[in-house]
Coordinates of C-alpha atoms and ligand atoms in Angstrom, one line a residue:
X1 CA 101.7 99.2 36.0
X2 CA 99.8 101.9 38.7
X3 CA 95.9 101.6 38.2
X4 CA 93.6 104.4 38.4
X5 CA 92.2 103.8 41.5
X6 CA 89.9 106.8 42.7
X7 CA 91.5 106.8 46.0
X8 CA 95.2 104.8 46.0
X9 CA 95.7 102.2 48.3
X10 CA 97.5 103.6 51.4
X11 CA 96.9 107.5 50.2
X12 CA 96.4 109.3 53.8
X13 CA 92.9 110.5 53.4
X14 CA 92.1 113.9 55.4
X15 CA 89.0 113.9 57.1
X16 CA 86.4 116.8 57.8
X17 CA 86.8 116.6 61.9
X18 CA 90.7 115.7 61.1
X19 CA 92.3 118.4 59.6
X20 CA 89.3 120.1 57.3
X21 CA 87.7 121.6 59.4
X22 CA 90.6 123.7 60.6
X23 CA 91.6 124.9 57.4
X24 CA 88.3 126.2 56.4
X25 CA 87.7 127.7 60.2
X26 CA 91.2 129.3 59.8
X27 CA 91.2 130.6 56.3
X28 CA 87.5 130.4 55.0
X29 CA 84.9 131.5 57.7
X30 CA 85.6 134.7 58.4
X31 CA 84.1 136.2 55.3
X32 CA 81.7 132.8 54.5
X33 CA 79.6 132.9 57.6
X34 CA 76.2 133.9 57.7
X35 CA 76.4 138.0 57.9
X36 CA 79.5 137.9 56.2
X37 CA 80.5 139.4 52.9
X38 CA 80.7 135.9 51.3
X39 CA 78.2 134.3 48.8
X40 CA 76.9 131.2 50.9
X41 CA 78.7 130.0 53.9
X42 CA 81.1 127.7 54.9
X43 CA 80.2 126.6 58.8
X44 CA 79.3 123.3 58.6
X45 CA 80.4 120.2 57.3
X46 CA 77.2 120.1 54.6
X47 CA 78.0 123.7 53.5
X48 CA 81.5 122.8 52.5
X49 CA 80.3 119.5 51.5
X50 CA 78.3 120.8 49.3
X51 CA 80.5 123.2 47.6
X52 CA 83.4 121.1 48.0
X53 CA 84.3 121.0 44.1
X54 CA 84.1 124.8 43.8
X55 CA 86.5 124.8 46.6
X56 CA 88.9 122.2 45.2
X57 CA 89.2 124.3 42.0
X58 CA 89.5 127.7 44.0
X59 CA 91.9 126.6 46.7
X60 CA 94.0 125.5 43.5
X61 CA 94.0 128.4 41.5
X62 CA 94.3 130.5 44.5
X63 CA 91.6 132.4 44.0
X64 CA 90.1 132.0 47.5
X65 CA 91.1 133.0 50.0
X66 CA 91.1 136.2 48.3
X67 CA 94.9 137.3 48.3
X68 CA 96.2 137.8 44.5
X69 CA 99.9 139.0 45.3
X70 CA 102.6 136.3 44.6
X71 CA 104.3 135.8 48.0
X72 CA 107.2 133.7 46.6
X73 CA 109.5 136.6 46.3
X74 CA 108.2 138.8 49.1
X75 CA 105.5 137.8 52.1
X76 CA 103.4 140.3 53.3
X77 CA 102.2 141.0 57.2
X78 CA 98.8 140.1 57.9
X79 CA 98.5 137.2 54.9
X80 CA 95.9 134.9 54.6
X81 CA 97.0 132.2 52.3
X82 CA 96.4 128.9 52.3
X83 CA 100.1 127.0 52.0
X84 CA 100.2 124.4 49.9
X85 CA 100.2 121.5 51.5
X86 CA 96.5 122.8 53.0
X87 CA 95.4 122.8 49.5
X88 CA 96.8 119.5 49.0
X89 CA 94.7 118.6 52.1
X90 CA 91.3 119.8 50.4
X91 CA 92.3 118.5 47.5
X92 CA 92.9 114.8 48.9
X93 CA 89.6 115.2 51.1
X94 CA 87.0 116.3 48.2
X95 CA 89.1 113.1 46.0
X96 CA 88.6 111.0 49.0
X97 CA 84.8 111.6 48.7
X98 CA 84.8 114.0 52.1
X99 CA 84.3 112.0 54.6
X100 CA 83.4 113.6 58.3
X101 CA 85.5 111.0 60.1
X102 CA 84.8 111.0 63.8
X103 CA 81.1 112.1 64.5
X104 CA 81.9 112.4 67.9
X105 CA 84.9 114.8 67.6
X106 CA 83.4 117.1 65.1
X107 CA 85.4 120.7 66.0
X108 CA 83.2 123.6 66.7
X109 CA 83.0 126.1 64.5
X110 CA 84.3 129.6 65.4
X111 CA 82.2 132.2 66.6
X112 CA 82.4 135.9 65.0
X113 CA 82.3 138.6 67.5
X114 CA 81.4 141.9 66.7
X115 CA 83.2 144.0 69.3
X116 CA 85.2 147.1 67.9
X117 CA 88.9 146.3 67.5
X118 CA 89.4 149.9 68.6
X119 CA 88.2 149.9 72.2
X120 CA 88.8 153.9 73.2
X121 CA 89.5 155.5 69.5
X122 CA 90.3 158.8 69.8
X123 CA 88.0 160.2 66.7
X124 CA 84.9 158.0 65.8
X125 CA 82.9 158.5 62.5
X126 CA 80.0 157.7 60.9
X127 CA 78.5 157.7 57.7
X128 CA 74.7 158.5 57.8
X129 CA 72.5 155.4 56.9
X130 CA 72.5 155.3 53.6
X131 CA 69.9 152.6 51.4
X132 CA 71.4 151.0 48.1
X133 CA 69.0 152.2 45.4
X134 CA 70.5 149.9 42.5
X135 CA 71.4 146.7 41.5
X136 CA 74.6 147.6 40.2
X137 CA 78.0 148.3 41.8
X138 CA 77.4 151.0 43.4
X139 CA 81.0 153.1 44.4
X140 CA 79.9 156.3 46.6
X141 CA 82.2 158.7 48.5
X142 CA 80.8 160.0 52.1
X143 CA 82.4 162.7 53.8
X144 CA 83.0 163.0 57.6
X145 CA 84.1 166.1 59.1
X146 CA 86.8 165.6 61.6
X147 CA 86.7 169.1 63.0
X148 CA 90.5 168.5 64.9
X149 CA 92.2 172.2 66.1
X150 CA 95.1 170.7 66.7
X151 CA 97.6 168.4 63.9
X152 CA 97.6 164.4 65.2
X153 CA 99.3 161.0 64.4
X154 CA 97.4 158.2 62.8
X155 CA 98.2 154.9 64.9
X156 CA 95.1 152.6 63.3
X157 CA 92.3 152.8 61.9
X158 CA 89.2 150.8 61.7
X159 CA 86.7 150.5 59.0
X160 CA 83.5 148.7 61.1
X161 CA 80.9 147.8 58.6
X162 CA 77.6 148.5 59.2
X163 CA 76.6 145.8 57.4
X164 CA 79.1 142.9 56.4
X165 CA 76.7 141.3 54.0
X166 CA 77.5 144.3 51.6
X167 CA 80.7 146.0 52.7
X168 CA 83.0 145.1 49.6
X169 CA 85.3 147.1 50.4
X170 CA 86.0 150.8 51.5
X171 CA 88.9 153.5 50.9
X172 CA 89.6 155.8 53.8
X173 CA 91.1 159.3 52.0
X174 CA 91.6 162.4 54.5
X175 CA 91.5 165.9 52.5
X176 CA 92.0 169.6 53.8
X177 CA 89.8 171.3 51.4
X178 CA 85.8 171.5 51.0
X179 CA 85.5 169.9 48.0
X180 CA 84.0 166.9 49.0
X181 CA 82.4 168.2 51.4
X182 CA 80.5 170.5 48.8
X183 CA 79.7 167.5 46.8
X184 CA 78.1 165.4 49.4
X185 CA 75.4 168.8 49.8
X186 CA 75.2 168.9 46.1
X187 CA 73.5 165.3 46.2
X188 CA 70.5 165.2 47.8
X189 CA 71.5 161.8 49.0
X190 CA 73.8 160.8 51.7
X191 CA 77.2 161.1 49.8
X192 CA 78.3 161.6 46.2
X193 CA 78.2 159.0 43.6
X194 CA 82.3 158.4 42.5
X195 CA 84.2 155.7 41.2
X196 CA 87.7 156.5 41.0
X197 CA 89.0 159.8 43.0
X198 CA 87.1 162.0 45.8
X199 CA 87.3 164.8 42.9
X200 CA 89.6 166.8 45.0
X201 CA 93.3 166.9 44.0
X202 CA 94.4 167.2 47.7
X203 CA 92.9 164.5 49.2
X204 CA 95.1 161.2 50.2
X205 CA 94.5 157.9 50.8
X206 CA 94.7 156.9 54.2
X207 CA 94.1 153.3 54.1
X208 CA 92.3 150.1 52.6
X209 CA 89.5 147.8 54.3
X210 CA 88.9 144.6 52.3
X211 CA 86.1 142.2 54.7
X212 CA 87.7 139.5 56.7
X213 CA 90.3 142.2 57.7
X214 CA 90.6 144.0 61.1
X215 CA 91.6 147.6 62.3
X216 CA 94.7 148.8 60.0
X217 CA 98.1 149.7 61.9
X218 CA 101.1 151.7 60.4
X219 CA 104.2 149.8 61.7
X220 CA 105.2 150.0 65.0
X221 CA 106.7 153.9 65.8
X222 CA 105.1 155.5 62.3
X223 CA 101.6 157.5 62.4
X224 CA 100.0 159.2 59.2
X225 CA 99.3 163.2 60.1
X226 CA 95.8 164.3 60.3
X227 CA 95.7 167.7 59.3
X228 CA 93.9 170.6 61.1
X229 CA 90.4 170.7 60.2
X230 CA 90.5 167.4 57.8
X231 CA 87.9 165.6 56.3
X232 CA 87.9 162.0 55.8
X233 CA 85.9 161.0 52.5
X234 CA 85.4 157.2 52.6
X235 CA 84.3 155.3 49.2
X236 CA 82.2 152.8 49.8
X237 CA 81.7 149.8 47.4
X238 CA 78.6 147.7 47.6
X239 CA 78.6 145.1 44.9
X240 CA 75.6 144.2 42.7
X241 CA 72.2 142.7 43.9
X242 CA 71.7 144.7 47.2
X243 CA 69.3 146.7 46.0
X244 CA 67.2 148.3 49.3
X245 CA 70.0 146.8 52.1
X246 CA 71.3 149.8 54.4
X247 CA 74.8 150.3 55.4
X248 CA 76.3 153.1 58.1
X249 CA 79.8 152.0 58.1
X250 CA 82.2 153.4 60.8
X251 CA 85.3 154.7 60.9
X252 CA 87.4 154.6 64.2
X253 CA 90.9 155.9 64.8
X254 CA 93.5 155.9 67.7
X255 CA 96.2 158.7 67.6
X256 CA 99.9 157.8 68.6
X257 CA 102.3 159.8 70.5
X258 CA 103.3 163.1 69.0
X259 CA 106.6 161.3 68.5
X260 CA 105.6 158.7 65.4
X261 CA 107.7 159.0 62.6
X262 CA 105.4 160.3 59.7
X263 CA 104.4 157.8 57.4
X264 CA 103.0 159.2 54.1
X265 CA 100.7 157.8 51.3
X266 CA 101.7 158.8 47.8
X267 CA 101.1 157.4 44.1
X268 CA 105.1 157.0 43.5
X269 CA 104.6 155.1 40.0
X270 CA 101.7 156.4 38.8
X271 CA 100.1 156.9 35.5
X272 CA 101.1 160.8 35.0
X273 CA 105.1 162.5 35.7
X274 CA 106.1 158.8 35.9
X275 CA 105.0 156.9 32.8
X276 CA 108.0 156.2 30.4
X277 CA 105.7 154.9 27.4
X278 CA 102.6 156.9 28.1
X279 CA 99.7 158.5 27.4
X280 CA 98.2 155.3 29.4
X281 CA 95.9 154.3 26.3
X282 CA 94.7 150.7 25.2
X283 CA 92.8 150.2 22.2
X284 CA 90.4 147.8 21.6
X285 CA 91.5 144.5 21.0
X286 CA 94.8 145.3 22.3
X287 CA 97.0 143.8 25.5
X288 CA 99.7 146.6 26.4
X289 CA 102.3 146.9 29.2
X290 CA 103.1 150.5 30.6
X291 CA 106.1 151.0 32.2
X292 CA 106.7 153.8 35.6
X293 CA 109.9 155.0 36.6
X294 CA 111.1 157.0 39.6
X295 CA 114.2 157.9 41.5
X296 CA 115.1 157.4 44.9
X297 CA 117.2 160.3 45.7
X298 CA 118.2 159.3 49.5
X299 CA 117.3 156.3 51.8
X300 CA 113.5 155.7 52.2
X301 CA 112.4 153.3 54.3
X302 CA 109.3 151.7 52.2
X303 CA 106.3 149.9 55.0
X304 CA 104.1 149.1 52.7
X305 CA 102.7 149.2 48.9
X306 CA 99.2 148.9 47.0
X307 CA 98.8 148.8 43.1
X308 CA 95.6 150.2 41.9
X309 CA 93.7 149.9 38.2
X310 CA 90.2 149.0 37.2
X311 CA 88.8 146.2 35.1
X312 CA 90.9 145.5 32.1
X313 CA 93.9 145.4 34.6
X314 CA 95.7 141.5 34.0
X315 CA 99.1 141.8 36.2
X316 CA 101.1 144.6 38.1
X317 CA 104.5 144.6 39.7
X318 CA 106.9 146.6 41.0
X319 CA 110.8 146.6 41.9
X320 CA 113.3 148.5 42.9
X321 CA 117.1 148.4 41.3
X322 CA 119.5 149.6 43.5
X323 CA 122.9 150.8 42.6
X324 CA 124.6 148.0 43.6
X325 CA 123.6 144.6 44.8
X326 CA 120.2 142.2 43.9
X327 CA 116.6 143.7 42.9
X328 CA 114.5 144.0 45.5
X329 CA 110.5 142.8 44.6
X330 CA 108.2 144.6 46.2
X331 CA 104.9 143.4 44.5
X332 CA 104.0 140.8 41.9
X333 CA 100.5 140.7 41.0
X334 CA 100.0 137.8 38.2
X335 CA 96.3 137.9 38.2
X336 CA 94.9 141.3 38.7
X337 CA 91.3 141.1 40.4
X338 CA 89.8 144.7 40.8
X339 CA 87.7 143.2 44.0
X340 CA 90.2 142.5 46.1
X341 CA 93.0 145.3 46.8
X342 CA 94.7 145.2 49.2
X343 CA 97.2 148.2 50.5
X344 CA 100.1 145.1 51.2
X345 CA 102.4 145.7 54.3
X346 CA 105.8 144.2 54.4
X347 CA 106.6 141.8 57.1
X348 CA 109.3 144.4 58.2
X349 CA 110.2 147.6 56.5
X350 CA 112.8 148.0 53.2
X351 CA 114.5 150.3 52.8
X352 CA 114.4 152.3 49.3
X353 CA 118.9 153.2 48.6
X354 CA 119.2 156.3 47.5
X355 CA 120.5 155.7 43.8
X356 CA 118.0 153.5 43.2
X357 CA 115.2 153.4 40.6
X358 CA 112.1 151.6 41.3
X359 CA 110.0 150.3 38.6
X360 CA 106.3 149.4 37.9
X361 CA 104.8 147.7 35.2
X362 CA 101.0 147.1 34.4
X363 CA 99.8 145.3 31.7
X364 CA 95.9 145.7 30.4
X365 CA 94.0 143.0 28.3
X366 CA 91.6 144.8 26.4
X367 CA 90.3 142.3 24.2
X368 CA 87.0 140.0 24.2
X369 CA 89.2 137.0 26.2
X370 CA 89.5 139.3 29.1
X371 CA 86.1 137.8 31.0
X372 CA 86.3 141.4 33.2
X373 CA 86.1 143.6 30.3
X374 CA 83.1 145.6 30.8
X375 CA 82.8 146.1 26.8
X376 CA 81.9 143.9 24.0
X377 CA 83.3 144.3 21.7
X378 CA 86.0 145.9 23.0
X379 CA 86.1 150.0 22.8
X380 CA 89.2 152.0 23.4
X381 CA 90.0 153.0 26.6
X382 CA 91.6 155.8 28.3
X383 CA 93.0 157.3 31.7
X384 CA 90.5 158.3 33.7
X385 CA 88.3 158.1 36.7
X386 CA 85.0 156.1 35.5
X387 CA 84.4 152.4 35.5
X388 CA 85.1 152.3 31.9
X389 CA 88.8 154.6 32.0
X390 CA 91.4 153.5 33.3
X391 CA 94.4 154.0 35.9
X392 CA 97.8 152.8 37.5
X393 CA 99.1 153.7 40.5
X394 CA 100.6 152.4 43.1
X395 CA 100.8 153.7 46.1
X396 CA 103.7 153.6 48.5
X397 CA 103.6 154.6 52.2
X398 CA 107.2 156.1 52.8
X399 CA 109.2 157.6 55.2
X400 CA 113.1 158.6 55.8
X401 CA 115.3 156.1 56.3
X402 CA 116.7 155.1 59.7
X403 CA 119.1 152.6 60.7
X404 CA 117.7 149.4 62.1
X405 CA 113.8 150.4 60.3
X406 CA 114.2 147.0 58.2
X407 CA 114.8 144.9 61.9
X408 CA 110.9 146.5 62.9
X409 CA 108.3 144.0 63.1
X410 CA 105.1 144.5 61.7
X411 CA 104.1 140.7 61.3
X412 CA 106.9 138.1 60.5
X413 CA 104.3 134.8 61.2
X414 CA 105.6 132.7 58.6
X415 CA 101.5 131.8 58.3
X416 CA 98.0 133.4 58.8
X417 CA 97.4 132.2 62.4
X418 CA 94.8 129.4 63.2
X419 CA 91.9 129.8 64.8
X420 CA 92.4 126.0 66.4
X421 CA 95.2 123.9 66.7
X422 CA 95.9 122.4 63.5
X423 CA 99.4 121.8 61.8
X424 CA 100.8 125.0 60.2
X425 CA 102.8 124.2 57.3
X426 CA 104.2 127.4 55.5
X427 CA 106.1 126.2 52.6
X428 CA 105.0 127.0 49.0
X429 CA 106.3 123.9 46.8
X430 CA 105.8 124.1 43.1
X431 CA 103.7 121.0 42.5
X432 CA 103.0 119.2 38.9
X433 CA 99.3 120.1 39.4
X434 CA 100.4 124.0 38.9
X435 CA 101.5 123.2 35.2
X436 CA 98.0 121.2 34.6
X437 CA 95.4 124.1 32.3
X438 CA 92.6 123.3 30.7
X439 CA 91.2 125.4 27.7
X440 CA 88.7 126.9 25.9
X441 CA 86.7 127.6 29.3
X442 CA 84.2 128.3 28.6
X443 CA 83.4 125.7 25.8
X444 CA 81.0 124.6 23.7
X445 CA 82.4 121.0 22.7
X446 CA 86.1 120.4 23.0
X447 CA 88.6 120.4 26.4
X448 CA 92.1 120.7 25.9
X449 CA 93.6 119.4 28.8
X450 CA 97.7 120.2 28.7
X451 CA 100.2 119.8 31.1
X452 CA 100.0 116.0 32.2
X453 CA 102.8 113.9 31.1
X454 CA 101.1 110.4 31.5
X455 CA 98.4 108.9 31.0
X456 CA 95.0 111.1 33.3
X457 CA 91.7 109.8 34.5
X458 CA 89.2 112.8 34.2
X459 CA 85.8 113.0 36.1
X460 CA 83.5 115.9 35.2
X461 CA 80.9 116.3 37.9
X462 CA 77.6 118.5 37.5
X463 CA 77.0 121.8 40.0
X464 CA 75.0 118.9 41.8
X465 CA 78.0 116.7 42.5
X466 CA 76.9 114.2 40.0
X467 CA 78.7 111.9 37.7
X468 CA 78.5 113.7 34.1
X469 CA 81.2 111.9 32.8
X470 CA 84.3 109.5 33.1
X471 CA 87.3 108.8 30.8
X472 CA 90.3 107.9 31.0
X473 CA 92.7 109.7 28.2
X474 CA 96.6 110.0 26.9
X475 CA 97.9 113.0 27.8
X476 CA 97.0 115.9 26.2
X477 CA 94.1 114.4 24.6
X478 CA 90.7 115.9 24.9
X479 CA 87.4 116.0 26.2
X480 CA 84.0 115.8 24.3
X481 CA 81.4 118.4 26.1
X482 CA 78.9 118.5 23.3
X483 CA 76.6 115.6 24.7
X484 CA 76.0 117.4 28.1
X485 CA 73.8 120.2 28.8
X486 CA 75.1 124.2 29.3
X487 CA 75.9 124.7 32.4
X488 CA 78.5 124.7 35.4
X489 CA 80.6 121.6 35.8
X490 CA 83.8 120.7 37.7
X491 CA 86.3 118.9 36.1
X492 CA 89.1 116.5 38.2
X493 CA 91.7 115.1 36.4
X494 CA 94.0 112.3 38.2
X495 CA 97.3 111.3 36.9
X496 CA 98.5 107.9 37.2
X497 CA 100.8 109.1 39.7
X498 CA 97.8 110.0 41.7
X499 CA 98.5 113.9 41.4
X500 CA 94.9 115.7 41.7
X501 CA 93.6 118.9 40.1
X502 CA 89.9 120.6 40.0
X503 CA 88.6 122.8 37.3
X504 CA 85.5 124.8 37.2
X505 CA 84.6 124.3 33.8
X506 CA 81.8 125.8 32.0
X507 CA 79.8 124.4 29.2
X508 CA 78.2 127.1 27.0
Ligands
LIG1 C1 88.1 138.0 52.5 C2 86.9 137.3 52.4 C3 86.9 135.8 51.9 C4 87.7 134.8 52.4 C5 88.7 134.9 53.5 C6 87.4 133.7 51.6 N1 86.4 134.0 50.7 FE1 85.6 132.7 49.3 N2 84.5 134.3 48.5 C7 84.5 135.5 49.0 C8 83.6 136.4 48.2 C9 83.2 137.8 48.4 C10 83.2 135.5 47.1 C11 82.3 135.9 45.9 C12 83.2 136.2 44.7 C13 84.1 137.3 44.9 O1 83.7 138.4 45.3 O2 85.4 137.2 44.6 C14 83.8 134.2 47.4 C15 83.6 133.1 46.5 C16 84.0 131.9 46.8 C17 83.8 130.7 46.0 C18 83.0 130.6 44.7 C19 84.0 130.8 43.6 C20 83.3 130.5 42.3 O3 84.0 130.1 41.4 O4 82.1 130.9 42.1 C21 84.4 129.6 46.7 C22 84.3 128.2 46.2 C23 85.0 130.1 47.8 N3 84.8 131.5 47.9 C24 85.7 129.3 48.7 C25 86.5 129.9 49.7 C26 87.4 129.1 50.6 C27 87.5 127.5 50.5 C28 88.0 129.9 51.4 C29 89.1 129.6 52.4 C30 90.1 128.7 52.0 C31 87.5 131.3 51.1 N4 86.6 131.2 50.1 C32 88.0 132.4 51.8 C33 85.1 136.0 50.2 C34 86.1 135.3 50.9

């Protein structure tokens, strides 16, 4: 019979300078540096060292990096995922006590420059420096005249934070009318307070900057129109704690040739003309799926798509039927997270057949379970703009079909490129750790831990690293917590097959 040997005999054992390092310098640092958006950060080998159980469990449960759509059916340009067997690398490192390995090879980390991406834009913005005044979330809407005469194509556009420490993310909308505008003087504050819209019917998302990202392209040959005389109204969101910090984000823009194909942004599936089970209503204590509907009348060549909902969101998707031959998936969302939206470009375009339908479906967990639900207990909510309302779109950025759009390139890299040279390995494999859950987390006594089919060894370590417990149990067996004190713990669970899994666990 196997033992449970912490590390197997023969296991290959990753090492920090040998293969870690990489990973985290590839997928990690550019948001867990110093200035960067990112709690604490992740440059050196004690950082991660440190935090190396937290990572184990987030790497797993693909929560970091940040990048919630499901790329099984459909990969996305621009993708920063980790593949699995880099997880499996962490994952054997943190088992294998994370060891640095050669001192004298140690790689260096990268360094984060902070040159524009958009050397000679055309149009350059600014919002005026504006000081966070609470400790909240705050969401505000800024409005930048762009005082152009003449019509222009959108080529890219960069968001440049002011400041990366609180940059969460931004929304670039352009408008033709003055009702932002009029806003922003009605505050005597740089900029309106607003959560969801600009509060102008006409305005339209331009594009999405999520940190860790650089300047935003439309595929190669497309260009959004700026309007005469538009304004672009950017939301900024600066999350909680930042109380005093300053931000004066910019916004740069390149035009294209007059010849780019016009790209344009609009809600297709939405929570108004396109909801088949609407009003979009969920009571308290309720989980409820709405379903969106539209027809594609002729050939639309689809670049790219971006769901949108606020808290109580759990899982979008859309697909499109067409009216003959296999569904085409165009976003699968399992595990909503209202931080991290992304507006998702394909790897190439796809083209929309006319005679198809293309469906969306959201589903909203408005009970006490949901951790994100901003009430408790749980009060009905409705469509709307505030934190508390809420909203499904999802926006499509569309444009008439040509022949050969699906061959264009906007970023077929089968994996996020490296900033060294370490292996790439791209596949996703379905491995036995996926099926392992644990459950009730948080707890106050009991752990349920399902999944295994054998015999597990399970190690709960403290938030210092230390040995809180160590048992050995039949499968599905469970864990008593009721001896240790509240607090954050990190639960790894071995089976005798030498599989590995991490858990952030918390004891209430
Ligand atoms: C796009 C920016 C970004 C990237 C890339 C990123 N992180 Fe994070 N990470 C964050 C932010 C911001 C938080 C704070 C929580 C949040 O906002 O989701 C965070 C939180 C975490 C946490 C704490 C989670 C917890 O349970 O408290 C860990 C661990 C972590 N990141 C590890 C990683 C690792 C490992 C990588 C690379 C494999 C990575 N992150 C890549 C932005 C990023």
């Amino acid at each position: 019979m196997m033992t449970l040997d912490i590390a197997p005999a023969g296991a290959h054992s990753p090492t920090w300078t040998d293969g870690i390092a990489c990973i985290i310098y590839s997928h990690c640092t550019s948001c867990h540096n110093p200035s960067g958006i990112a709690p604490f950060s992740l440059m050196s080998y004690n950082d991660v060292y440190q935090n190396r159980f937290s990572i184990a469990a987030s790497v797993q449960a693909r929560s970091m990096p940040p990048f919630p759509a499901n790329q099984e059916k459909r990969q996305y340009a621009h993708a920063n995922t980790l593949s699995q067997h880099e997880i499996d690398e962490i994952v054997d490192w943190v088992a294998g006590f994370a060891p640095l390995g050669n001192s004298s090879q140690i790689p260096t980390p990268p360094t984060y420059s902070s040159a524009y991406q958009i050397q000679s834009p055309d149009f350059v913005g600014q919002i005026p420096a504006y000081t966070i005044t609470s400790n909240q979330d705050v969401y505000r809407m800024f409005v930048i005249p762009v005082n152009n005469v003449a019509q222009q194509s959108i080529q890219s556009v960069e968001v440049y934070p002011g400041n990366r420490e609180i940059v969460h993310h931004a929304l670039v909308f352009q408008d033709t009318s003055s009702i932002p505008f009029n806003l922003d003087q009605n505050d005597p504050l740089p900029g309106y307070s607003a959560f969801g819209g600009t509060g102008s019917q006409t305005s339209k998302l331009l594009t999405v900057f999520t940190p860790g990202q650089g300047a935003f392209s439309f595929a190669p040959g497309f260009g959004a129109p700026m309007l005469p005389n538009s304004f672009l109204v950017v939301q900024m969101h600066y999350p909680g704690g930042v109380v005093g910090q300053v931000d004066s984000t910019q916004v740069r823009i390149r035009y294209g040739p007059s010849n780019l194909r016009n790209v344009t942004t609009i809600s297709a599936l939405n929570h108004g003309l396109t909801l088949t089970n609407g009003p979009l209503f969920i009571p308290a204590d309720s989980v409820k799926t709405f379903y969106s509907q539209v027809a594609v009348n002729s050939n639309r060549t689809l670049t790219g798509i971006m769901p949108h909902m606020h808290l109580i969101g759990r899982s979008v998707k859309a697909f499109c039927v067409p009216p003959s031959g296999d569904t085409i998936h165009l976003i699968d969302i399992p595990n909503w997270d209202f931080h991290w939206q992304y507006f998702y470009q394909f790897q190439k375009p796809v083209l929309l057949p006319a005679g198809s339908v293309v469906y969306g479906e959201a589903t909203y967990d408005n009970t006490s379970g949901n951790p994100n639900n901003p009430n408790n207990p749980p009060q009905n909510v409705a469509l709307g703009e505030g934190t508390g309302d809420e909203m499904f779109l999802i926006y499509f950025n569309l444009s008439t079909y040509l022949p050969g759009d699906t061959s264009i390139v906007i970023d077929t890299a089968s994996h996020y490129t490296h900033n060294a040279s370490c292996t790439q390995a791209a596949a996703f494999d379905e491995v036995e750790t996926n099926l392992w859950t644990v459950f009730p987390n948080p707890t106050r006594q009991f752990l349920v831990v399902q999944g295994l089919e054998s015999d597990f060894e399970a190690v709960l370590y403290d938030s210092g690293g230390r040995v809180a417990l160590r048992r050995k149990l039949q499968c599905s067996e469970s864990l008593d917590l009721h001896s240790l004190p509240a607090g954050i713990y990190y639960l790894q669970i071995r089976s005798s097959r030498g599989a590995c899994r991490y858990f952030k666990v918390i004891r209430e």
